[in-house]
Amino acid sequence: MIKTSGLTFQYDERDMVFNFPDISLGPSENLLILGKSGIGKTTFLHVLAGLLTPLEGKVEIEGISIHSLSNRKMDRFRGQNIGLVFQKNHAIQSLNVFENLQARLFFANKAISNTIISDLLEQLGIIDCRSKKVRELSEGQLQRLGIAMSVIHRPQLILADEPTSSLDDDNCEAVMQLLIDQATINNANLIVITHDGRIQPLFQNSLTL
Amino acid sequence: MNVWSISIRNFRHKPLYTFLSILILSVSIALLLAIQQMEASFKQQLENNLGNIDMVVGAKGSPLQLVLSSVLHIDNPTGNISFEEAQKLSKNPLVKMAVPISYGDNYKGYRIVGTTNNFSILYQATLEQGRTMEKPMEVVLGAAVAERLDLNIGDTFLSSHGLAEKNDHDHEEPLTVVGIYKPTHKILDRLIVTDLNTIWDVHHHEAAPNDNHEKEITSLLVTFRSPMGFLTLPRNINSNTTMQAALPKYELERLYQFTGVGVITVTWIAYIILIISCITIFISLYRMVRDRAFDLALMRTYGANVRQLVKMVAYEGLLIVGIAFIVGILLSQIGVRFIFEMIMDQYKQSVPLLLNYKEIAQTGGLSLLMVSLAIGLAIFPIIKMNISKILSHEK
């Protein structure tokens, strides 16, 4: 469950002020946020993830106002309750696929279960890549790994930033479907920001910035 | 999976970088250690060679030359002194022991020292085999001489005139080996010891025989009964006799002051290399932090806090220092051993290898301090990291 109210953001005193719409998602609800490049989509996502501090307004996740947490508590809260999916760069370069998921659980301070990791890789169809380094994966495999990294710790909220823009049509739909499925399995809210119109049909709720 | 195991994987991720960092640091550590060790060993060796000799009395001339020739046996003597005058000095109550020595001959480059059986007491030497000399023309060999010339008890040889190896002027009377000393790691190892009378006899036969010929020796090696000796005897001898007295310890200190400049220069070069290697480590860690900015930002989104990331990078740096330090110690030991082998061949004497733990600890501490500084500077960007900015520049 996530609820925002009156969020505004400004990078620098001389910069323009971003005004973000209020959003409110119930259990397991998904949201697609569309918008052109440069309109502040990523900024909005980073405010929601607690990576940026808003000028005004607040973000409540599971009833906790995240920007009132201390830095250290914020790091922990983010690690345990939020999963982030990016366009590229999905995992740590020096670790292999399996080790990445172990590291993800380690940093989230959760028990490291190899069975759970294997099951998830199986569901995402990349179990064969378990011992591969990140740079040895294809785009489609990488994005699946990105999904795995964002859900392995059973988050409350999954935030995806342009997850499909570097994928071809086939991979695009498959990856989005996997992401939505994983959000459902985990009873998590999924918020996707994109300018990629291909995935709009998969969402009931959407808004345009 | 923990911070440490991620550090190890990072460490192995870029093997060339890692290898170069370790190489340059270990070479500079090895250089520092080797210099310190060699300096310590040589000092120790020189002081060792003094044995129990507190003062040396010889003909007037350069006191340093007197010490070099009569104590370290590496220079020509300053001249001769009267045996009778020397014996008077031996009876001084401040003198515990006075050992006369006389030179003039060598065998295959090894000096033959005419002296008394007390000579071995100066070096606390004991016999490995055979016995001490009982009459002229008998010799006892230092360990290195016996080994290198392959001489055994009962062997005989002809000595040559002079102190350096040359084959022109052999004496006719053969010398007989009656004993061999145990290795002392002191100058005695490369000396051939014989009775004073041997030297006198050999040279008397050659010079016109003259019964009134006054007996002469090269110098007198003196051990004091008390430190009072240092204060009064040398001044007394220098002003009241035709002989001169030199204090080996004092002369060696003067020698260090000359040779020390070279050691200091090389030491500074080693320190500069150490600084350069720390800068290299700083650059490679800093680049690593910059190159991996996205990875580090990702870890922050996984819930890692700043402390964990700092620890991760610091472990990597420490791993490099740790390995470099061990490799450095090994390299320095191999290098020093190699150099010592060469020196032993050249100087015909074995030098004890000293492993000075205090200096190893000092060098280790210093490199750790320098690398910690490098790590501290390199991780600064982590503390200042703006996760949002790094993540939004991924495209």
Coordinates of C-alpha atoms in Angstrom, one line a residue:
Chain A
M1 CA 0.0 0.0 0.0
I2 CA 1.4 3.4 -1.0
K3 CA -0.1 6.8 -0.7
T4 CA 1.4 10.2 -1.6
S5 CA 0.1 13.7 -1.0
G6 CA 1.2 17.1 -2.3
L7 CA 4.7 16.0 -3.5
T8 CA 6.9 18.6 -5.0
F9 CA 10.6 18.5 -5.8
Q10 CA 13.3 20.9 -6.8
Y11 CA 16.9 19.9 -7.6
D12 CA 18.4 23.4 -7.0
E13 CA 16.9 26.7 -5.9
R14 CA 17.2 28.1 -9.4
D15 CA 15.7 25.0 -11.1
M16 CA 12.0 24.5 -11.9
V17 CA 9.8 22.9 -9.3
F18 CA 8.2 19.5 -10.2
N19 CA 4.6 19.0 -9.0
F20 CA 3.7 15.4 -8.8
P21 CA 0.1 14.0 -8.8
D22 CA -1.1 12.3 -5.6
I23 CA -1.4 8.5 -5.9
S24 CA -3.0 5.9 -3.7
L25 CA -2.7 2.2 -4.3
G26 CA -4.5 -0.5 -2.3
P27 CA -3.1 -4.0 -1.7
S28 CA -1.6 -5.6 -4.9
E29 CA -2.7 -2.7 -7.1
N30 CA -0.5 -1.7 -10.1
L31 CA 0.0 1.6 -11.7
L32 CA 1.5 2.7 -15.0
I33 CA 3.0 6.2 -15.2
L34 CA 3.5 7.5 -18.7
G35 CA 5.3 10.6 -19.8
K36 CA 7.8 12.0 -22.3
S37 CA 11.5 12.2 -21.5
G38 CA 12.6 15.0 -19.3
I39 CA 9.3 15.5 -17.6
G40 CA 10.5 14.2 -14.2
K41 CA 9.4 10.5 -14.4
T42 CA 12.7 9.2 -12.9
T43 CA 12.7 12.0 -10.4
F44 CA 9.2 11.0 -9.2
L45 CA 10.3 7.4 -9.0
H46 CA 13.4 8.3 -6.9
V47 CA 11.2 10.4 -4.5
L48 CA 8.9 7.4 -4.1
A49 CA 11.9 5.2 -3.4
G50 CA 13.3 7.6 -0.8
L51 CA 16.4 8.3 -2.9
L52 CA 15.4 11.9 -3.2
T53 CA 13.9 14.1 -0.5
P54 CA 10.8 16.0 -1.7
L55 CA 10.5 19.8 -1.2
E56 CA 7.0 19.4 0.2
G57 CA 4.5 16.5 0.7
K58 CA 5.0 13.0 1.9
V59 CA 5.2 9.4 0.8
E60 CA 3.6 6.7 3.0
I61 CA 4.4 3.0 2.4
E62 CA 2.5 0.6 4.6
G63 CA 1.6 3.5 6.8
I64 CA 5.2 4.7 7.3
S65 CA 6.1 8.2 6.2
I66 CA 9.5 7.3 4.6
H67 CA 11.1 10.7 4.4
S68 CA 10.9 11.1 8.2
L69 CA 13.3 8.2 8.6
S70 CA 16.9 8.7 9.4
N71 CA 19.4 7.9 6.6
R72 CA 20.3 4.6 8.0
K73 CA 16.7 3.5 8.7
M74 CA 15.8 4.7 5.2
D75 CA 18.6 2.4 3.7
R76 CA 17.2 -0.5 5.7
F77 CA 13.6 0.3 4.9
R78 CA 14.3 0.6 1.2
G79 CA 16.4 -2.6 1.2
Q80 CA 13.6 -4.6 2.9
N81 CA 10.4 -3.2 1.4
I82 CA 11.2 -1.8 -2.0
G83 CA 12.4 -3.5 -5.1
L84 CA 13.8 -1.4 -8.0
V85 CA 14.0 -2.4 -11.6
F86 CA 16.1 -0.3 -14.0
Q87 CA 16.5 0.0 -17.8
K88 CA 20.0 -1.3 -17.8
N89 CA 22.6 -2.2 -15.2
H90 CA 20.6 -4.7 -13.2
A91 CA 23.2 -6.3 -10.9
I92 CA 26.7 -6.1 -9.5
Q93 CA 29.3 -6.8 -12.2
S94 CA 31.8 -8.7 -10.1
L95 CA 29.3 -11.3 -8.9
N96 CA 27.5 -14.0 -10.9
V97 CA 23.7 -14.4 -11.1
F98 CA 23.3 -16.6 -8.0
E99 CA 25.8 -14.5 -5.9
N100 CA 23.9 -11.3 -6.9
L101 CA 20.7 -12.7 -5.4
Q102 CA 22.5 -13.8 -2.3
A103 CA 24.0 -10.4 -2.0
R104 CA 20.6 -8.8 -2.4
L105 CA 19.2 -10.8 0.5
F106 CA 22.3 -10.1 2.6
F107 CA 22.1 -6.4 2.2
A108 CA 18.3 -6.5 2.9
N109 CA 19.2 -8.3 6.1
K110 CA 17.1 -11.3 5.2
A111 CA 17.9 -15.0 5.5
I112 CA 19.8 -16.3 2.5
S113 CA 17.9 -19.3 1.1
N114 CA 19.4 -21.0 -1.9
T115 CA 16.2 -22.9 -2.5
I116 CA 14.1 -19.7 -2.8
I117 CA 16.7 -18.2 -5.2
S118 CA 16.7 -21.3 -7.4
D119 CA 12.9 -21.4 -7.4
L120 CA 12.8 -17.8 -8.5
L121 CA 15.4 -18.3 -11.2
E122 CA 13.4 -21.3 -12.4
Q123 CA 10.2 -19.2 -12.6
L124 CA 12.0 -16.5 -14.5
G125 CA 13.5 -19.0 -16.9
I126 CA 17.2 -18.1 -16.2
I127 CA 18.2 -21.0 -13.9
D128 CA 20.7 -22.1 -16.6
C129 CA 22.5 -18.7 -16.1
R130 CA 23.0 -19.1 -12.4
S131 CA 26.8 -19.3 -12.6
K132 CA 27.2 -16.6 -15.3
K133 CA 28.7 -13.2 -14.8
V134 CA 26.4 -10.3 -15.4
R135 CA 28.2 -9.2 -18.6
E136 CA 27.7 -12.6 -20.1
L137 CA 23.9 -12.3 -20.2
S138 CA 21.7 -11.2 -23.1
E139 CA 19.4 -8.2 -22.8
G140 CA 16.4 -10.4 -22.1
Q141 CA 18.3 -12.5 -19.5
L142 CA 19.5 -9.3 -17.9
Q143 CA 16.1 -7.8 -17.5
R144 CA 14.9 -11.1 -16.0
L145 CA 17.7 -10.9 -13.6
G146 CA 16.7 -7.3 -12.8
I147 CA 13.2 -8.6 -12.0
A148 CA 14.7 -11.4 -9.8
M149 CA 16.8 -8.8 -7.9
S150 CA 13.7 -6.6 -7.3
V151 CA 11.5 -9.3 -5.9
I152 CA 13.8 -11.9 -4.2
H153 CA 13.4 -10.2 -0.8
R154 CA 9.5 -10.1 -1.0
P155 CA 9.1 -6.3 -1.1
Q156 CA 5.9 -4.4 -0.5
L157 CA 6.5 -2.1 -3.4
I158 CA 8.2 -2.6 -6.8
L159 CA 9.3 0.4 -8.7
A160 CA 10.4 0.0 -12.3
D161 CA 12.1 2.7 -14.4
E162 CA 11.7 2.2 -18.1
P163 CA 12.1 -1.6 -17.7
T164 CA 11.3 -2.4 -21.3
S165 CA 12.7 0.3 -23.5
S166 CA 15.8 -1.6 -24.5
L167 CA 13.9 -4.8 -25.2
D168 CA 12.4 -6.1 -28.5
D169 CA 8.6 -6.7 -28.8
D170 CA 8.7 -10.4 -27.8
N171 CA 10.9 -9.8 -24.8
C172 CA 9.0 -6.7 -23.8
E173 CA 5.7 -8.5 -23.3
A174 CA 7.3 -11.6 -21.7
V175 CA 9.3 -9.5 -19.2
M176 CA 6.4 -7.2 -18.3
Q177 CA 4.2 -10.2 -17.8
L178 CA 6.8 -11.8 -15.5
L179 CA 7.1 -8.6 -13.5
I180 CA 3.3 -8.3 -13.1
D181 CA 3.1 -12.0 -12.1
Q182 CA 5.9 -11.6 -9.5
A183 CA 4.2 -8.5 -8.0
T184 CA 1.0 -10.5 -7.7
I185 CA 2.8 -13.5 -6.1
N186 CA 4.4 -11.2 -3.5
N187 CA 1.2 -9.1 -2.9
A188 CA 3.3 -6.1 -3.8
N189 CA 2.3 -2.8 -5.4
L190 CA 3.9 -2.3 -8.8
I191 CA 4.6 1.1 -10.2
V192 CA 6.1 1.3 -13.7
I193 CA 7.2 4.5 -15.3
T194 CA 7.8 4.5 -19.0
H195 CA 7.4 6.3 -22.3
D196 CA 6.9 2.8 -23.9
G197 CA 3.3 2.7 -25.1
R198 CA 3.6 -1.1 -25.8
I199 CA 2.9 -2.1 -22.3
Q200 CA -0.2 0.1 -21.6
P201 CA -2.7 -2.7 -22.3
L202 CA -1.3 -4.8 -19.4
F203 CA -2.3 -2.2 -16.8
Q204 CA -5.7 -1.2 -15.5
N205 CA -4.5 2.0 -13.8
S206 CA -2.4 4.5 -15.6
L207 CA -1.7 8.2 -15.4
T208 CA 0.3 10.6 -17.6
L209 CA 2.7 13.2 -16.1
Chain B
M1 CA 27.5 -14.0 1.3
N2 CA 28.8 -11.0 3.3
V3 CA 30.8 -7.8 2.8
W4 CA 34.0 -9.7 2.9
S5 CA 33.1 -12.3 0.3
I6 CA 31.9 -9.5 -2.1
S7 CA 35.3 -7.8 -1.5
I8 CA 37.1 -10.9 -2.5
R9 CA 35.0 -11.2 -5.7
N10 CA 35.7 -7.6 -6.5
F11 CA 39.4 -8.3 -5.9
R12 CA 39.4 -11.1 -8.4
H13 CA 37.1 -9.2 -10.9
K14 CA 40.0 -7.1 -12.4
P15 CA 43.0 -9.4 -12.0
L16 CA 45.4 -7.1 -14.0
Y17 CA 44.7 -4.0 -11.8
T18 CA 45.0 -6.1 -8.7
F19 CA 48.2 -7.7 -9.9
L20 CA 49.9 -4.4 -10.7
S21 CA 48.9 -2.8 -7.4
I22 CA 50.3 -5.8 -5.5
L23 CA 53.5 -5.9 -7.6
I24 CA 54.4 -2.3 -7.2
L25 CA 53.7 -2.2 -3.5
S26 CA 55.5 -5.5 -2.8
V27 CA 58.6 -4.3 -4.7
S28 CA 58.8 -1.2 -2.6
I29 CA 58.2 -3.0 0.6
A30 CA 60.9 -5.5 -0.4
L31 CA 63.4 -2.8 -1.2
L32 CA 62.8 -1.1 2.2
L33 CA 63.2 -4.3 4.1
A34 CA 66.2 -5.4 2.2
I35 CA 68.0 -2.1 2.7
Q36 CA 67.2 -2.1 6.4
Q37 CA 68.3 -5.7 6.8
M38 CA 71.5 -5.3 4.9
E39 CA 72.4 -2.2 6.9
A40 CA 71.7 -4.0 10.2
S41 CA 73.6 -7.1 9.1
F42 CA 76.7 -5.2 8.0
K43 CA 76.7 -3.1 11.1
Q44 CA 76.3 -6.2 13.2
Q45 CA 79.0 -7.9 11.2
L46 CA 81.5 -5.1 11.7
E47 CA 80.8 -4.9 15.4
N48 CA 81.0 -8.6 15.6
N49 CA 84.4 -8.5 14.1
L50 CA 85.7 -6.3 16.9
G51 CA 85.3 -9.3 19.2
N52 CA 86.5 -8.2 22.6
I53 CA 89.0 -5.8 21.3
D54 CA 88.7 -2.5 23.1
M55 CA 91.9 -0.8 21.9
V56 CA 94.5 -1.5 19.3
V57 CA 98.0 -0.2 19.6
G58 CA 100.3 0.1 16.5
A59 CA 102.7 2.3 14.7
K60 CA 101.8 6.0 14.3
G61 CA 99.7 6.8 11.3
S62 CA 96.0 6.9 10.5
P63 CA 94.0 5.4 13.4
L64 CA 91.3 4.2 11.0
Q65 CA 93.9 2.4 8.9
L66 CA 95.2 0.8 12.1
V67 CA 91.7 -0.5 12.9
L68 CA 91.0 -1.6 9.4
S69 CA 94.3 -3.5 9.2
S70 CA 94.7 -5.0 12.6
V71 CA 91.1 -5.5 13.6
L72 CA 89.1 -6.0 10.4
H73 CA 92.1 -7.2 8.4
I74 CA 91.2 -5.3 5.2
D75 CA 93.9 -2.7 4.9
N76 CA 97.8 -2.6 5.1
P77 CA 99.4 -2.1 8.5
T78 CA 100.7 1.3 9.5
G79 CA 104.1 -0.1 10.3
N80 CA 105.7 -2.1 13.1
I81 CA 106.1 -1.5 16.8
S82 CA 108.7 -2.8 19.3
F83 CA 107.7 -6.1 20.9
E84 CA 109.4 -5.0 24.1
E85 CA 107.6 -1.7 24.4
A86 CA 104.3 -3.5 23.7
Q87 CA 105.0 -6.0 26.4
K88 CA 105.6 -3.2 28.9
L89 CA 102.1 -1.9 28.1
S90 CA 100.6 -5.4 28.6
K91 CA 101.6 -5.2 32.3
N92 CA 99.5 -2.0 32.9
P93 CA 96.9 -2.8 35.6
L94 CA 94.1 -1.5 33.4
V95 CA 94.8 -4.1 30.7
K96 CA 93.0 -7.4 31.1
M97 CA 94.5 -9.1 28.1
A98 CA 96.9 -7.9 25.4
V99 CA 97.4 -10.0 22.3
P100 CA 100.3 -9.2 20.0
I101 CA 99.9 -9.8 16.2
S102 CA 102.3 -9.7 13.4
Y103 CA 101.7 -9.8 9.7
G104 CA 103.5 -10.2 6.5
D105 CA 102.5 -13.3 4.7
N106 CA 99.5 -14.8 3.0
Y107 CA 98.5 -18.1 1.6
K108 CA 96.3 -17.9 -1.5
G109 CA 95.1 -14.5 -0.4
Y110 CA 94.3 -15.5 3.2
R111 CA 96.3 -13.5 5.7
I112 CA 98.6 -15.3 8.1
V113 CA 98.5 -13.8 11.5
G114 CA 101.4 -14.4 13.9
T115 CA 100.1 -14.2 17.4
T116 CA 99.6 -16.3 20.6
N117 CA 96.9 -18.8 21.5
N118 CA 95.1 -16.0 23.3
F119 CA 94.1 -14.6 19.9
S120 CA 91.2 -17.1 19.8
I121 CA 89.9 -15.9 23.1
L122 CA 89.2 -12.4 21.6
Y123 CA 86.7 -14.1 19.3
Q124 CA 85.5 -16.8 21.7
A125 CA 86.6 -19.3 19.2
T126 CA 86.9 -23.0 19.9
L127 CA 88.5 -25.8 17.9
E128 CA 86.5 -27.9 15.6
Q129 CA 89.3 -30.4 15.2
G130 CA 93.0 -30.8 16.0
R131 CA 94.8 -28.8 18.6
T132 CA 96.3 -25.3 19.3
M133 CA 99.8 -24.5 18.0
E134 CA 102.6 -25.5 20.2
K135 CA 105.7 -24.6 18.2
P136 CA 106.6 -22.4 15.3
M137 CA 105.6 -23.4 11.8
E138 CA 102.3 -24.8 13.0
V139 CA 99.0 -23.1 12.0
V140 CA 95.4 -23.2 13.0
L141 CA 92.9 -22.3 10.3
G142 CA 89.7 -20.3 10.4
A143 CA 86.6 -22.2 9.3
A144 CA 86.2 -20.5 6.0
V145 CA 89.9 -20.9 5.1
A146 CA 89.8 -24.6 5.8
E147 CA 86.6 -25.1 3.8
R148 CA 87.6 -23.0 0.7
L149 CA 91.1 -24.2 0.4
D150 CA 90.1 -27.7 1.3
L151 CA 92.9 -28.1 3.9
N152 CA 92.9 -30.7 6.6
I153 CA 94.9 -31.5 9.7
G154 CA 98.4 -32.6 8.8
D155 CA 98.4 -30.7 5.4
T156 CA 101.4 -28.5 4.7
F157 CA 101.7 -25.4 2.5
L158 CA 104.2 -22.7 1.6
S159 CA 103.3 -19.1 2.5
S160 CA 103.9 -16.1 0.2
H161 CA 105.3 -12.8 1.2
G162 CA 102.9 -9.9 1.3
L163 CA 99.3 -9.6 2.2
A164 CA 97.7 -10.0 -1.2
E165 CA 97.5 -13.0 -3.4
K166 CA 100.4 -13.3 -5.8
N167 CA 102.8 -16.1 -6.7
D168 CA 106.2 -14.5 -6.9
H169 CA 107.9 -14.9 -3.6
D170 CA 107.2 -18.1 -1.7
H171 CA 108.9 -18.8 1.6
E172 CA 110.7 -22.1 1.7
E173 CA 109.6 -23.5 5.1
P174 CA 106.3 -25.4 4.9
L175 CA 103.6 -24.6 7.4
T176 CA 101.7 -27.5 9.0
V177 CA 98.0 -27.4 9.8
V178 CA 97.4 -28.6 13.3
G179 CA 93.9 -27.4 14.1
I180 CA 90.8 -25.8 12.6
Y181 CA 88.5 -23.4 14.4
K182 CA 84.7 -23.8 14.5
P183 CA 82.8 -21.1 12.4
T184 CA 82.5 -17.9 14.4
H185 CA 80.9 -15.6 11.8
K186 CA 83.7 -13.3 12.7
I187 CA 86.9 -12.2 11.0
L188 CA 88.7 -15.2 12.5
D189 CA 87.0 -17.4 9.9
R190 CA 89.1 -16.1 7.1
L191 CA 92.5 -15.9 8.9
I192 CA 95.3 -18.4 9.2
V193 CA 96.6 -18.2 12.8
T194 CA 100.2 -19.1 13.7
D195 CA 102.7 -18.5 16.4
L196 CA 104.5 -15.1 16.5
N197 CA 107.8 -17.0 16.2
T198 CA 106.8 -18.4 12.8
I199 CA 106.7 -14.9 11.3
W200 CA 109.9 -13.9 13.0
D201 CA 111.7 -17.1 11.9
V202 CA 110.6 -16.9 8.4
H203 CA 111.7 -13.3 7.9
H204 CA 114.9 -13.7 10.0
H205 CA 116.2 -16.3 7.7
E206 CA 115.8 -14.0 4.8
A207 CA 117.2 -10.9 6.3
A208 CA 120.8 -11.1 7.4
P209 CA 120.7 -13.1 10.6
N210 CA 121.4 -10.7 13.5
D211 CA 121.0 -11.7 17.1
N212 CA 120.6 -8.2 18.2
H213 CA 117.7 -7.6 15.8
E214 CA 114.9 -6.2 17.9
K215 CA 111.8 -8.2 17.8
E216 CA 108.9 -6.3 16.2
I217 CA 105.1 -6.8 15.9
T218 CA 102.5 -5.1 13.8
S219 CA 100.1 -4.2 16.6
L220 CA 98.8 -5.1 20.1
L221 CA 95.1 -5.9 20.6
V222 CA 94.0 -4.9 24.1
T223 CA 91.0 -5.8 26.2
F224 CA 90.5 -3.5 29.2
R225 CA 89.8 -4.6 32.7
S226 CA 87.4 -1.7 33.3
P227 CA 86.0 1.3 31.3
M228 CA 88.6 3.4 33.1
G229 CA 91.0 2.1 30.4
F230 CA 89.2 4.0 27.7
L231 CA 89.7 7.3 29.5
T232 CA 93.4 7.1 30.4
L233 CA 95.3 4.6 28.3
P234 CA 94.8 5.9 24.7
R235 CA 95.8 9.4 25.6
N236 CA 98.8 8.2 27.6
I237 CA 100.1 6.0 24.7
N238 CA 99.5 8.7 22.1
S239 CA 101.4 11.4 24.0
N240 CA 104.1 9.4 25.8
T241 CA 105.2 6.7 23.4
T242 CA 106.1 6.4 19.7
M243 CA 103.1 4.1 19.3
Q244 CA 99.5 5.2 18.6
A245 CA 96.4 3.8 20.2
A246 CA 93.0 3.6 18.4
L247 CA 89.6 2.7 19.7
P248 CA 87.9 0.4 17.1
K249 CA 84.3 1.3 18.2
Y250 CA 85.0 5.0 17.8
E251 CA 86.8 4.6 14.4
L252 CA 83.9 2.4 13.1
E253 CA 81.4 5.1 14.2
R254 CA 83.4 7.5 12.0
L255 CA 83.3 5.1 9.2
Y256 CA 79.5 4.8 9.4
Q257 CA 79.2 8.5 9.1
F258 CA 80.9 8.3 5.7
T259 CA 79.2 5.3 4.4
G260 CA 75.8 6.2 6.0
V261 CA 75.1 8.8 3.3
G262 CA 74.8 6.1 0.7
V263 CA 72.5 4.0 2.8
I264 CA 70.4 7.1 3.6
T265 CA 70.1 7.9 -0.1
V266 CA 68.9 4.4 -1.0
T267 CA 66.5 4.4 1.9
W268 CA 64.9 7.7 0.7
I269 CA 64.6 6.2 -2.8
A270 CA 62.8 3.2 -1.2
Y271 CA 60.4 5.6 0.7
I272 CA 59.7 7.5 -2.5
I273 CA 58.8 4.3 -4.3
L274 CA 56.6 3.4 -1.3
I275 CA 54.8 6.7 -1.7
I276 CA 54.4 6.3 -5.4
S277 CA 53.0 2.8 -4.9
C278 CA 50.5 4.2 -2.4
I279 CA 49.5 6.8 -4.9
T280 CA 49.0 4.0 -7.5
I281 CA 46.8 2.1 -5.0
F282 CA 44.8 5.3 -4.4
I283 CA 44.3 5.8 -8.1
S284 CA 43.3 2.2 -8.7
L285 CA 40.9 2.2 -5.7
Y286 CA 39.6 5.6 -6.7
R287 CA 39.0 4.5 -10.3
M288 CA 37.4 1.3 -9.0
V289 CA 35.0 3.4 -6.9
R290 CA 34.3 5.6 -9.9
D291 CA 33.9 2.7 -12.4
R292 CA 31.7 0.8 -10.0
A293 CA 29.7 3.8 -9.0
F294 CA 26.6 2.2 -10.4
D295 CA 27.3 -1.1 -8.6
L296 CA 27.8 0.8 -5.4
A297 CA 24.6 2.8 -5.9
L298 CA 22.7 -0.5 -6.7
M299 CA 24.0 -1.9 -3.4
R300 CA 22.6 1.1 -1.6
T301 CA 19.2 0.4 -3.1
Y302 CA 19.5 -3.2 -1.9
G303 CA 19.7 -1.8 1.6
A304 CA 23.5 -1.5 2.0
N305 CA 24.5 1.4 4.2
V306 CA 27.5 3.6 3.7
R307 CA 29.5 1.8 6.4
Q308 CA 29.1 -1.5 4.6
L309 CA 30.3 -0.1 1.3
V310 CA 33.3 1.7 3.0
K311 CA 34.2 -1.6 4.6
M312 CA 33.9 -3.4 1.3
V313 CA 36.4 -1.1 -0.4
A314 CA 38.7 -1.0 2.6
Y315 CA 38.9 -4.8 2.8
E316 CA 39.9 -4.8 -0.9
G317 CA 42.7 -2.3 -0.1
L318 CA 43.8 -4.2 3.0
L319 CA 43.8 -7.5 1.0
I320 CA 46.2 -5.8 -1.4
V321 CA 48.5 -4.6 1.4
G322 CA 48.4 -7.9 3.1
I323 CA 49.4 -9.9 0.1
A324 CA 51.9 -7.3 -1.0
F325 CA 53.5 -7.4 2.4
I326 CA 54.0 -11.1 2.4
V327 CA 55.3 -11.1 -1.1
G328 CA 57.5 -8.2 -0.2
I329 CA 59.0 -10.0 2.8
L330 CA 59.7 -13.1 0.6
L331 CA 61.2 -11.0 -2.2
S332 CA 63.5 -9.1 0.2
Q333 CA 64.6 -12.4 1.8
I334 CA 65.4 -13.9 -1.6
G335 CA 67.2 -10.7 -2.7
V336 CA 69.2 -10.3 0.5
R337 CA 70.2 -14.0 0.5
F338 CA 71.3 -13.6 -3.1
I339 CA 73.4 -10.5 -2.3
F340 CA 74.9 -12.2 0.7
E341 CA 76.0 -15.2 -1.3
M342 CA 77.8 -12.9 -3.6
I343 CA 79.5 -11.0 -0.7
M344 CA 80.5 -14.3 0.9
D345 CA 82.2 -15.3 -2.2
Q346 CA 84.0 -12.0 -2.5
Y347 CA 85.0 -11.5 1.1
K348 CA 85.6 -15.1 1.9
Q349 CA 83.6 -14.8 5.1
S350 CA 80.1 -15.9 6.1
V351 CA 77.8 -13.1 7.2
P352 CA 74.9 -14.0 9.6
L353 CA 71.5 -13.1 8.1
L354 CA 69.5 -11.1 10.6
L355 CA 65.7 -10.9 10.3
N356 CA 64.8 -7.8 12.3
Y357 CA 61.2 -8.2 13.4
K358 CA 61.1 -4.6 14.7
E359 CA 62.0 -3.2 11.3
I360 CA 59.6 -5.5 9.5
A361 CA 56.9 -4.3 11.8
Q362 CA 57.9 -0.7 11.2
T363 CA 57.8 -1.1 7.5
G364 CA 54.5 -3.0 7.7
G365 CA 53.0 -0.3 9.9
L366 CA 54.2 2.4 7.6
S367 CA 52.8 0.8 4.4
L368 CA 49.6 0.1 6.3
L369 CA 49.3 3.7 7.3
M370 CA 50.0 5.0 3.8
V371 CA 47.6 2.6 2.2
S372 CA 44.9 3.5 4.8
L373 CA 45.4 7.1 3.8
A374 CA 45.0 6.0 0.1
I375 CA 41.9 4.0 1.0
G376 CA 40.5 6.9 3.0
L377 CA 40.8 9.3 0.1
A378 CA 39.5 6.7 -2.4
I379 CA 36.3 6.0 -0.4
F380 CA 35.5 9.7 0.0
P381 CA 33.2 9.6 -3.1
I382 CA 31.2 6.7 -1.4
I383 CA 30.4 8.9 1.5
K384 CA 29.3 11.8 -0.7
M385 CA 27.5 9.5 -3.1
N386 CA 24.3 10.8 -4.6
I387 CA 22.5 7.5 -5.5
S388 CA 19.7 9.2 -7.4
K389 CA 22.1 11.0 -9.7
I390 CA 24.2 7.9 -10.4
L391 CA 21.1 5.8 -11.1
S392 CA 19.5 8.4 -13.4
H393 CA 22.7 8.6 -15.5
E394 CA 22.6 5.0 -16.5
K395 CA 21.4 5.6 -20.0

